[in-house]
Amino acid sequence: MHFECGTLPHDYLRYTYRKWLWILGGIVALFALLIISISVGAVAISPYEVLMTLLGQNVSTKWDAIIWNIRLPQALTAIVAGVGLSVAGVAMQSILRNPLASPFTLGISNAGAFGAAIAVVVLGTGRMTSTIASAITINNPYLTTTVAFIFCLLATGVILLISKIRGASPEVMILAGVALSSLFTAGTMFLQYFSDDAQLAAVVFWAFGDVGRASWQSLTLMAAIVAIACIYFIANRWNYNAIDAGDETAKGLGVNVERLRNIGMIVAALVTAVIVSFLGVIGFVGLVCPHMVRRIIGDEQRFLIPGSMVMGGILLLASDTVARIIVAPYVLPVAVLTAFMGAPVFLYLLLRGYRR
Amino acid sequence: MILSVDELQFFYQNKEILDDIAFSISEGEIVAILGPNGVGKTTLLKCLNRILTPKQGAITVDGENLSSLELMEVARRIGYVPQRVETGRLTAFDAVLLGRRPHIGWDISEKDLRIVDAAFQRFAINHLRLSYLDEMSGGELQMIAIARAFVQEPKILLFDEPTSSLDLRNQVAILSTIREIVSQHRIAAVMTMHDLNTALRYADRFILLKDRTIHVCGDRSVITAGEIEAVYGVPVVIGEISGVPCVIPTCLCRPECEEEEICTEMEASTHVRYPRSSEDKPRVGRVSGL
């Protein structure tokens, strides 16, 4: 034992309390946003009535139906997907040692889109009944989701196999991901080229990520997997700090770097695969939320991981809320809005630099 | 005997990098691993704490065989300071706290915080506590990395080129600090080095690597002009200035020299031609300032 004479570092502890305060503030904001998100839409319900309904008070049977069957599952899906994509993003950025890494770097979203295209075009699960987007139906959503999920796992398996053979280095993983992305994009284009109008519309429609598709069942499944992933990443926050300090430092600190990379990648891929196959492709959240949080509370993973989770929930829920009201009565898919809302905020944060 | 290495052999893919490496280190000693670029100094260093896995050979720390220990157990015994320190948007305190990783369960304890706090006092870097790594100089980062390895509470510290990118002031500061903590806390340090003068000044024992194995190993007396020439292929003289040993190359390789000659300027710029055998090529480029 070298030093036991040290004092408690109150200055450092104050500094960490400030970080936790930010995260706590984010959670409060997320809850407020949830109430607002449920209250707005085709029928306006006052936030107070929303809160009362959620607390189990019987305000109105009509409100009950709207809130419990439509708006609450959609809002919770937005939060769960946002949290999942964002936590997968922050993990991928650390695993691949690359600020541009996101849940989609490994080609998982393109694999999912290709799987959905196969389901629609080859297995005939999609059709279009009129020219407006809402009338396009995937008439067998379970089969489409399953095929998309299988292809997501296939992409993950290929990358895992390659990194097993060539060593789990960030370069190998990123290059394999880029190669798979291109391959699946080309596959999707090939299918689209030979599909009829209705199938083409269904394939494109599927690819626009939309949190309105989720049911309570799919939400439960997504929430379970996202929760497991969050617990895994939080439990490994010190190990991610270690690989951020460099592979050699991490190994010198007793971290099994290769195993951490492989398991982290599988967990991130699984989360992404579940979200993509149920909701379609929702870009930007996984890339940008961790960076927003980095700008506000820094790179220390103890704060970055929970911070990114909260930020992911906020961004996707806010985007979905705006998507539902911006061109009412039409409802935009949330994927269009995430980039619209995320990009300006991100550019602002880049310009402002870090806060002290 | 705090560390002993026996019959260590390392292969990279199918290529033999190190063979028949054997040495031992006692408490309170600083050992310098010397040798030309590419001879395997860093590889040897990384084998010592299993960053790289040797093909065969036994490494024991305080009588315990390293290969029977978990990586986390190894990290409680051996600390490693890499040549390049990664930066990021985190405070020095966070960075040093990471050194407690091998001792942390679910979260840090009060004891961890106290130990890190004391390390900041010990290394005289208290003014950096809440500074961000990405705003620090190379010397400050190196000090943070050493403090991080130190709070691992290891018995042995490994340094890969601890002073290669530092100015004179920081070189002296870093090596004096290493010297102090090694003597005070009765631990041992192993460092790879290029600068023979610095090595002679701060190390107690020396390992000269040549042709994948140990050429000579021992205290100050093994570092002779003959051994240095044998390992580096450069003729030198070893003198003393104010009691400090000093290695001076006696050749000056200049572009205008012909391919097969080495010129010496020891005697008032008279060019002396040395015949040179093909196996014994000097590995230095240009030595200037003589």
XYZ file of C-alpha atoms in Angstrom:
646
model
C 0.000 0.000 0.000
C 1.649 3.183 -1.117
C -0.587 6.011 -0.046
C -3.344 5.838 2.431
C -2.770 9.269 3.781
C -4.687 11.107 1.043
C -7.676 13.256 1.801
C -11.069 13.037 0.151
C -10.876 15.146 -3.027
C -13.837 17.460 -2.433
C -13.083 19.565 -5.503
C -13.267 16.493 -7.731
C -16.401 15.215 -6.018
C -18.101 18.581 -6.603
C -17.105 18.301 -10.240
C -18.718 14.852 -10.520
C -21.910 16.040 -8.754
C -22.277 18.675 -11.456
C -22.186 15.928 -14.093
C -24.831 13.901 -12.285
C -26.946 17.041 -12.001
C -26.870 17.417 -15.778
C -28.032 13.824 -16.207
C -30.750 14.231 -13.598
C -31.896 17.394 -15.375
C -32.045 15.380 -18.593
C -34.256 12.744 -16.985
C -36.652 15.420 -15.696
C -36.731 17.025 -19.153
C -37.408 13.632 -20.735
C -40.357 13.054 -18.411
C -41.792 16.505 -19.136
C -41.361 15.860 -22.841
C -43.173 12.541 -22.502
C -46.222 14.300 -21.061
C -46.130 16.983 -23.765
C -45.648 14.408 -26.500
C -48.713 12.475 -25.371
C -50.801 15.604 -25.055
C -50.289 16.883 -28.611
C -51.690 15.369 -31.803
C -54.858 15.252 -33.854
C -56.825 15.509 -30.602
C -55.276 17.824 -28.029
C -55.347 16.531 -24.477
C -54.185 18.819 -21.691
C -50.905 17.797 -20.013
C -52.688 17.670 -16.658
C -55.250 15.194 -17.992
C -52.417 13.149 -19.534
C -50.672 12.982 -16.182
C -53.874 12.018 -14.384
C -54.635 9.305 -16.947
C -51.114 7.912 -16.649
C -51.472 7.900 -12.863
C -54.543 5.704 -13.264
C -57.254 8.332 -12.728
C -60.225 7.801 -14.988
C -60.446 11.228 -16.654
C -62.256 10.120 -19.808
C -62.676 6.763 -21.516
C -61.880 8.321 -24.864
C -58.621 9.727 -23.492
C -57.860 6.331 -21.980
C -58.115 4.664 -25.367
C -56.043 7.296 -27.168
C -53.336 7.472 -24.512
C -52.951 3.807 -23.593
C -53.409 2.319 -27.060
C -51.818 4.873 -29.363
C -49.814 7.709 -27.883
C -48.139 6.100 -24.875
C -46.757 3.064 -26.765
C -45.533 5.360 -29.536
C -43.847 7.769 -27.102
C -42.288 4.955 -25.096
C -41.088 3.309 -28.307
C -39.395 6.587 -29.254
C -37.686 6.706 -25.854
C -36.620 3.050 -25.901
C -35.320 3.253 -29.477
C -33.537 6.536 -28.749
C -31.896 5.141 -25.626
C -30.920 1.928 -27.435
C -29.475 3.570 -30.547
C -27.623 6.152 -28.486
C -26.078 3.670 -26.048
C -25.093 1.437 -28.975
C -23.537 4.503 -30.627
C -21.478 5.508 -27.621
C -20.258 1.926 -27.249
C -19.340 1.623 -30.939
C -17.399 4.895 -30.819
C -15.346 3.516 -27.960
C -15.006 -0.022 -29.361
C -13.972 1.171 -32.817
C -11.969 4.129 -31.471
C -13.631 6.284 -34.062
C -15.790 9.360 -33.502
C -17.746 8.614 -36.690
C -18.768 5.157 -35.534
C -22.448 4.569 -34.886
C -24.738 1.544 -34.583
C -24.867 1.592 -38.395
C -21.104 1.533 -38.984
C -21.176 -2.245 -39.081
C -23.687 -2.284 -41.925
C -26.493 -3.543 -39.702
C -29.149 -1.080 -40.842
C -28.461 -1.790 -44.501
C -28.613 -5.498 -43.795
C -32.000 -4.981 -42.127
C -33.256 -2.920 -45.063
C -32.105 -5.645 -47.467
C -33.866 -8.284 -45.378
C -37.077 -6.238 -45.466
C -36.693 -5.776 -49.230
C -36.364 -9.541 -49.676
C -39.476 -10.075 -47.580
C -41.452 -7.544 -49.590
C -40.238 -8.358 -53.091
C -39.450 -12.056 -52.963
C -41.822 -13.251 -50.238
C -44.560 -10.746 -51.159
C -45.280 -9.241 -47.761
C -45.913 -5.669 -48.908
C -48.475 -3.933 -51.074
C -49.769 -0.440 -51.726
C -53.402 0.445 -51.768
C -53.281 4.116 -52.684
C -50.802 6.870 -53.333
C -50.484 8.347 -49.867
C -47.873 6.838 -47.617
C -50.211 5.854 -44.805
C -52.067 3.517 -47.134
C -49.020 1.448 -47.899
C -49.245 -1.600 -45.768
C -46.805 -4.271 -44.966
C -49.425 -7.002 -44.921
C -47.232 -9.417 -43.036
C -45.215 -7.296 -40.613
C -44.045 -10.266 -38.552
C -42.428 -11.993 -41.527
C -40.849 -8.723 -42.708
C -39.472 -8.005 -39.250
C -38.172 -11.558 -38.874
C -36.376 -11.557 -42.220
C -34.908 -8.106 -41.487
C -33.706 -9.332 -38.100
C -32.128 -12.457 -39.618
C -30.148 -10.312 -42.031
C -29.042 -7.977 -39.224
C -27.719 -10.978 -37.330
C -26.101 -12.317 -40.488
C -24.162 -9.049 -40.926
C -23.088 -9.182 -37.283
C -22.013 -12.808 -37.663
C -19.877 -12.047 -40.711
C -18.081 -9.186 -38.934
C -17.573 -11.339 -35.874
C -16.139 -14.131 -37.983
C -13.760 -11.760 -39.768
C -12.593 -10.219 -36.518
C -12.109 -13.708 -35.109
C -9.814 -14.593 -38.009
C -7.998 -11.272 -38.324
C -8.049 -10.095 -34.692
C -10.602 -7.679 -33.279
C -8.909 -4.468 -34.358
C -10.999 -1.344 -34.980
C -9.726 -1.083 -38.561
C -10.811 -4.617 -39.444
C -14.254 -4.065 -37.939
C -14.838 -0.715 -39.655
C -13.655 -1.923 -43.063
C -15.746 -5.095 -42.802
C -18.749 -2.942 -41.855
C -18.235 -0.603 -44.798
C -17.926 -3.573 -47.166
C -21.108 -5.190 -45.847
C -23.000 -1.872 -46.002
C -22.160 -1.496 -49.676
C -23.002 -5.108 -50.398
C -26.439 -4.917 -48.785
C -27.175 -1.514 -50.334
C -26.369 -2.968 -53.740
C -28.594 -5.962 -52.956
C -31.478 -3.676 -51.983
C -31.035 -1.620 -55.163
C -31.025 -4.800 -57.217
C -34.317 -5.922 -55.675
C -35.846 -2.463 -56.057
C -34.908 -2.396 -59.730
C -36.889 -5.560 -60.416
C -39.845 -4.818 -58.145
C -43.204 -3.393 -59.211
C -44.542 -0.004 -58.063
C -46.326 -1.334 -55.019
C -43.372 -3.366 -53.814
C -40.981 -0.495 -54.429
C -43.163 1.832 -52.379
C -43.388 -0.723 -49.593
C -39.602 -1.226 -49.512
C -38.944 2.520 -49.400
C -41.690 3.002 -46.836
C -40.199 0.303 -44.614
C -36.786 1.913 -44.737
C -38.119 5.193 -43.268
C -37.821 4.531 -39.573
C -41.115 5.138 -37.806
C -41.817 4.621 -34.118
C -45.569 4.530 -34.799
C -45.258 0.930 -35.942
C -44.618 -0.523 -32.549
C -47.194 -2.425 -30.541
C -47.019 -3.090 -26.805
C -45.597 -6.557 -27.572
C -42.756 -5.330 -29.771
C -42.149 -2.462 -27.340
C -41.745 -4.934 -24.482
C -39.238 -6.987 -26.443
C -37.260 -3.901 -27.498
C -37.310 -2.502 -23.968
C -36.008 -5.766 -22.517
C -33.081 -5.953 -24.938
C -32.265 -2.248 -24.604
C -32.336 -2.587 -20.802
C -29.957 -5.542 -20.869
C -27.616 -3.646 -23.191
C -27.671 -0.551 -20.982
C -26.846 -2.613 -17.904
C -24.018 -4.344 -19.774
C -22.477 -1.086 -20.996
C -22.832 0.658 -17.641
C -21.268 -2.331 -15.877
C -18.322 -2.078 -18.284
C -17.949 1.709 -18.071
C -14.492 1.433 -16.478
C -13.347 -0.957 -19.192
C -14.523 1.461 -21.892
C -12.630 4.239 -20.126
C -9.601 1.963 -20.266
C -9.827 1.303 -24.016
C -10.341 5.035 -24.577
C -6.957 5.465 -22.898
C -5.384 3.214 -25.555
C -5.268 -0.540 -26.048
C -1.899 -0.943 -24.342
C -2.957 1.037 -21.296
C -6.169 -0.993 -21.144
C -4.275 -4.281 -21.266
C -1.860 -2.950 -18.666
C -4.919 -2.305 -16.480
C -5.996 -5.918 -16.829
C -8.761 -5.401 -19.406
C -9.249 -8.173 -21.950
C -9.500 -5.781 -24.887
C -10.387 -8.281 -27.628
C -13.139 -9.896 -25.611
C -14.531 -6.504 -24.589
C -14.604 -5.430 -28.266
C -16.316 -8.604 -29.453
C -18.971 -8.769 -26.742
C -19.605 -5.024 -26.915
C -20.048 -5.269 -30.667
C -22.489 -8.175 -30.364
C -24.575 -6.337 -27.758
C -24.613 -3.103 -29.793
C -25.475 -5.051 -32.959
C -28.302 -6.917 -31.237
C -29.864 -3.683 -29.948
C -29.583 -2.095 -33.386
C -30.951 -5.198 -35.106
C -34.052 -5.312 -32.892
C -34.773 -1.601 -33.317
C -34.150 -1.593 -37.078
C -36.257 -4.662 -37.731
C -39.248 -3.337 -35.789
C -39.035 0.344 -36.692
C -36.926 0.675 -39.840
C -33.813 2.785 -40.227
C -33.517 5.721 -37.818
C -30.194 7.370 -38.522
C -28.270 10.086 -36.753
C -29.426 9.404 -33.184
C -26.663 6.884 -32.472
C -23.988 9.085 -34.013
C -24.962 12.470 -32.731
C -26.346 11.938 -29.219
C -23.061 10.695 -27.750
C -21.290 13.689 -29.288
C -23.841 16.126 -27.893
C -23.238 14.635 -24.464
C -19.448 14.659 -24.945
C -19.677 18.396 -25.593
C -21.671 18.955 -22.437
C -20.207 16.545 -19.892
C -17.029 15.189 -21.481
C -15.650 11.794 -22.483
C -15.622 10.054 -19.104
C -17.776 6.955 -19.676
C -19.244 6.944 -16.178
C -21.220 10.040 -17.181
C -21.147 9.656 -20.950
C -23.070 6.354 -21.091
C -26.036 7.380 -18.909
C -25.927 10.885 -20.398
C -26.150 9.487 -23.933
C -29.041 7.233 -22.961
C -31.035 10.218 -21.695
C -30.082 12.368 -24.679
C -31.099 9.604 -27.110
C -34.512 9.352 -25.490
C -34.982 13.122 -25.586
C -33.905 13.540 -29.209
C -36.022 10.738 -30.619
C -39.083 11.607 -28.560
C -38.797 15.294 -29.478
C -38.366 14.370 -33.144
C -41.377 12.083 -33.078
C -43.507 14.728 -31.377
C -42.605 17.311 -33.988
C -43.057 14.746 -36.785
C -46.615 14.177 -35.646
C -47.609 17.850 -35.639
C -45.431 19.618 -38.196
C -47.528 18.846 -41.283
C -50.744 17.715 -39.545
C -52.904 15.886 -40.422
C -50.073 14.038 -42.129
C -47.624 12.256 -39.847
C -43.979 12.191 -40.937
C -41.765 9.189 -40.178
C -39.477 10.123 -37.306
C -36.311 9.299 -39.278
C -36.854 12.408 -41.413
C -37.026 14.596 -38.329
C -34.063 13.186 -36.375
C -31.627 14.553 -38.894
C -33.588 17.808 -39.247
C -33.465 18.386 -35.514
C -30.164 16.766 -34.662
C -27.993 18.390 -37.312
C -28.476 22.050 -36.326
C -28.024 21.299 -32.648
C -24.909 19.282 -33.391
C -23.432 21.998 -35.593
C -24.128 24.533 -32.861
C -22.356 22.368 -30.298
C -19.405 21.900 -32.638
C -19.097 25.640 -33.112
C -19.445 26.375 -29.423
C -16.787 23.837 -28.437
C -16.560 22.234 -25.039
C -17.970 23.826 -21.926
C -15.760 23.967 -18.879
C 14.170 -11.196 -6.510
C 10.993 -9.353 -7.496
C 10.858 -10.384 -11.154
C 12.539 -13.231 -12.925
C 12.295 -14.195 -16.566
C 13.468 -17.539 -17.845
C 13.814 -18.913 -21.374
C 11.346 -16.438 -22.781
C 10.583 -16.830 -26.466
C 8.200 -14.706 -28.542
C 6.903 -15.266 -32.055
C 4.969 -12.765 -34.123
C 2.901 -14.924 -36.460
C 5.608 -17.345 -37.568
C 8.534 -15.034 -37.145
C 10.791 -15.381 -34.152
C 11.209 -12.005 -32.448
C 12.762 -12.935 -29.116
C 14.551 -16.066 -28.047
C 16.179 -17.375 -24.883
C 15.624 -14.265 -22.792
C 16.541 -14.732 -19.148
C 17.176 -12.146 -16.446
C 16.048 -11.162 -12.986
C 15.435 -7.904 -11.144
C 15.548 -7.006 -7.467
C 13.529 -4.505 -5.465
C 14.609 -0.892 -5.771
C 16.239 -1.408 -9.155
C 15.756 0.374 -12.435
C 16.579 -1.754 -15.443
C 17.091 -0.264 -18.901
C 16.424 -2.378 -21.985
C 18.700 -1.087 -24.743
C 19.304 -2.007 -28.338
C 18.757 -0.772 -31.890
C 15.348 -0.056 -33.415
C 13.375 -3.170 -34.239
C 15.397 -5.487 -32.033
C 12.379 -6.220 -29.816
C 12.789 -3.952 -26.782
C 9.137 -2.959 -26.645
C 8.064 -6.529 -27.449
C 10.063 -7.784 -24.485
C 8.545 -5.126 -22.249
C 5.021 -6.049 -23.351
C 5.682 -9.738 -22.742
C 6.444 -8.934 -19.114
C 2.838 -8.024 -18.240
C 1.132 -10.189 -20.864
C 0.109 -7.361 -23.204
C 1.748 -9.821 -25.587
C 1.749 -13.513 -24.866
C 5.153 -15.191 -25.112
C 5.324 -18.507 -26.948
C 7.170 -20.046 -24.076
C 9.136 -19.126 -20.979
C 8.356 -18.459 -17.366
C 7.878 -15.036 -15.812
C 7.556 -14.924 -12.047
C 6.676 -11.925 -9.893
C 7.488 -12.373 -6.217
C 7.567 -16.115 -6.751
C 4.168 -16.260 -8.517
C 4.019 -17.535 -12.060
C 2.450 -14.858 -14.231
C 0.817 -17.252 -16.689
C -1.332 -18.738 -13.919
C -2.816 -15.326 -13.049
C -5.879 -13.542 -14.459
C -5.086 -10.337 -16.408
C -6.637 -8.274 -13.614
C -4.337 -10.038 -11.118
C -1.332 -9.253 -13.319
C -2.413 -5.594 -13.383
C -2.339 -5.479 -9.571
C 1.310 -6.495 -9.696
C 2.649 -4.778 -12.809
C 1.877 -1.280 -14.076
C 2.507 -0.242 -17.676
C 3.188 3.234 -19.056
C 2.926 3.322 -22.862
C 5.039 5.507 -25.102
C 2.063 7.464 -26.369
C -0.555 8.745 -23.961
C -4.050 9.100 -25.421
C -5.919 12.291 -24.599
C -9.631 12.986 -24.402
C -12.135 15.287 -22.780
C -11.615 14.045 -19.253
C -9.865 15.475 -16.250
C -6.466 14.407 -14.969
C -8.191 13.142 -11.848
C -10.448 10.874 -13.940
C -7.420 9.644 -15.881
C -5.428 8.748 -12.776
C -8.488 7.255 -11.100
C -8.619 4.804 -14.017
C -5.408 3.325 -12.611
C -7.550 1.915 -9.799
C -9.374 -0.259 -12.380
C -7.710 -3.513 -11.221
C -8.956 -2.835 -7.686
C -12.444 -1.519 -8.491
C -15.483 -3.747 -8.070
C -18.739 -2.145 -9.207
C -17.671 1.394 -8.357
C -14.844 3.397 -6.820
C -14.554 3.560 -3.050
C -13.447 6.323 -0.736
C -10.093 4.571 -0.474
C -9.568 4.798 -4.241
C -10.268 8.531 -4.130
C -7.832 9.006 -1.249
C -5.082 7.074 -3.000
C -5.503 9.080 -6.197
C -5.565 12.305 -4.212
C -2.296 11.343 -2.506
C -0.732 10.477 -5.878
C -1.441 14.010 -7.104
C 0.397 15.380 -4.076
C 3.246 12.888 -4.458
C 3.894 13.630 -8.113
C 3.528 17.390 -7.543
C 0.799 17.650 -10.169
C -1.936 18.934 -7.870
C -2.426 22.000 -10.031
C -3.522 19.715 -12.907
C -6.245 17.789 -11.024
C -9.235 19.227 -12.829
C -7.495 20.180 -16.074
C -8.553 18.335 -19.193
C -6.115 15.920 -20.824
C -6.641 17.403 -24.281
C -5.275 20.718 -23.002
C -2.052 19.313 -21.536
C 1.541 19.229 -22.722
C 3.480 16.046 -23.451
C 5.391 16.238 -20.168
C 2.218 16.691 -18.137
C 0.527 13.774 -19.917
C 3.517 11.552 -19.236
C 3.381 12.464 -15.559
C -0.367 11.642 -15.494
C 0.333 8.265 -17.141
C 3.008 7.479 -14.557
C 0.686 8.484 -11.714
C -1.997 6.246 -13.248
C 0.333 3.245 -13.339
C 1.479 4.045 -9.812
C -1.999 4.019 -8.240
C -2.336 0.461 -9.517
C -0.049 -0.202 -6.540
C 2.195 -2.448 -8.593
C 5.389 -4.159 -7.527
C 6.906 -3.502 -10.922
C 6.487 -0.556 -13.288
C 7.138 -0.905 -17.014
C 7.925 2.144 -19.148
C 8.082 2.175 -22.930
C 10.438 4.996 -23.914
C 9.404 7.249 -21.016
C 11.301 10.290 -22.261
C 11.378 9.901 -26.034
C 9.199 12.923 -26.792
C 10.117 15.148 -23.891
C 12.308 18.206 -23.569
C 15.367 18.204 -21.312
C 13.597 19.637 -18.294
C 10.777 17.081 -18.496
C 13.226 14.226 -19.112
C 15.017 15.052 -15.897
C 11.760 15.577 -13.999
C 10.215 12.283 -15.164
C 13.294 10.133 -14.624
C 14.074 11.669 -11.232
C 10.479 10.950 -10.188
C 10.776 7.350 -11.347
C 14.089 7.022 -9.517
C 12.528 8.345 -6.305
C 9.421 6.201 -6.283
C 11.401 3.071 -7.095
C 13.804 3.636 -4.179
C 11.197 4.904 -1.724
C 8.554 2.267 -2.293
C 10.942 -0.626 -2.882
C 9.419 -1.497 -6.247
C 11.254 -2.133 -9.511
C 11.126 -0.408 -12.886
C 11.943 -1.706 -16.337
C 12.229 0.802 -19.173
C 13.084 0.601 -22.833
C 15.377 3.425 -23.879
C 17.192 4.850 -26.865
C 19.299 7.444 -25.152
C 22.335 5.672 -23.736
C 23.409 8.684 -21.689
C 20.082 8.924 -19.910
C 20.080 5.176 -19.352
C 23.581 5.260 -17.849
C 22.577 8.067 -15.573
C 19.330 6.676 -14.186
C 19.404 2.878 -14.500
C 21.072 0.415 -12.148
C 21.193 -2.463 -14.546
C 21.183 -2.833 -18.296
C 19.960 -5.364 -20.824
C 21.525 -4.981 -24.256
C 19.504 -6.769 -26.942
C 20.995 -7.937 -30.198
C 19.854 -10.495 -32.757
C 16.636 -11.426 -30.915
C 18.334 -12.198 -27.633
C 20.248 -10.690 -24.734
C 23.734 -9.684 -25.811
C 24.885 -8.675 -22.343
C 23.097 -8.034 -19.105
C 24.437 -6.591 -15.875
C 25.344 -3.423 -14.016
C 27.145 -0.318 -15.234
C 30.336 -2.298 -15.886
C 28.826 -4.198 -18.855
C 28.264 -0.999 -20.819
C 31.618 -0.656 -22.525
C 32.527 0.997 -25.791
C 33.115 -2.449 -27.291
C 29.636 -3.760 -26.367
C 27.918 -0.640 -27.643
C 29.749 -0.899 -30.938
C 28.874 -4.603 -31.138
C 25.157 -3.877 -30.606
C 24.664 -0.591 -32.460
C 27.471 -0.906 -34.999
C 28.744 2.551 -34.146
C 32.167 3.204 -32.644
C 31.917 5.192 -29.418
C 33.996 6.415 -26.548
C 32.618 6.555 -23.023
C 33.860 9.505 -21.034
C 32.834 11.299 -17.921
C 31.841 14.907 -17.540
C 31.564 16.093 -13.928
C 31.214 12.495 -12.815
C 28.352 11.797 -15.253
C 29.031 8.992 -17.749
C 28.744 10.116 -21.334
C 28.618 8.048 -24.539
C 30.027 9.847 -27.561
C 29.835 8.359 -31.065
C 33.156 8.752 -32.818
C 31.804 8.617 -36.340
C 29.979 11.177 -38.349
C 28.031 9.688 -41.185
C 27.448 12.323 -43.791
C 25.648 12.204 -47.094
C 28.817 13.040 -49.008
C 30.568 9.963 -47.652
C 30.641 7.116 -50.066
C 28.397 4.129 -49.507
C 31.083 1.908 -48.061
C 32.857 4.179 -45.666
C 32.320 5.734 -42.305
C 34.093 8.943 -41.605
C 35.400 10.024 -38.283
C 35.996 13.569 -37.270
C 37.572 12.935 -33.936
C 40.862 14.384 -34.982
C 40.324 17.799 -36.469
C 38.160 16.723 -39.411
C 40.656 14.273 -40.863
C 38.675 11.689 -42.721
C 39.669 8.229 -41.660
C 38.314 5.388 -43.744
C 36.921 2.423 -41.968
C 36.343 -0.763 -43.877
C 32.863 -1.987 -43.214
C 31.574 -5.512 -43.439
C 28.113 -6.008 -44.857
C 26.629 -7.537 -41.675
C 27.785 -4.740 -39.507
C 25.928 -1.797 -40.936
C 25.535 1.150 -38.627
C 21.900 1.777 -37.894
C 22.186 5.456 -37.111
C 21.461 7.907 -39.887
C 23.246 11.160 -39.381
C 24.947 12.041 -36.183
C 25.336 15.769 -36.086
C 26.663 18.321 -33.664
C 29.968 16.724 -32.903
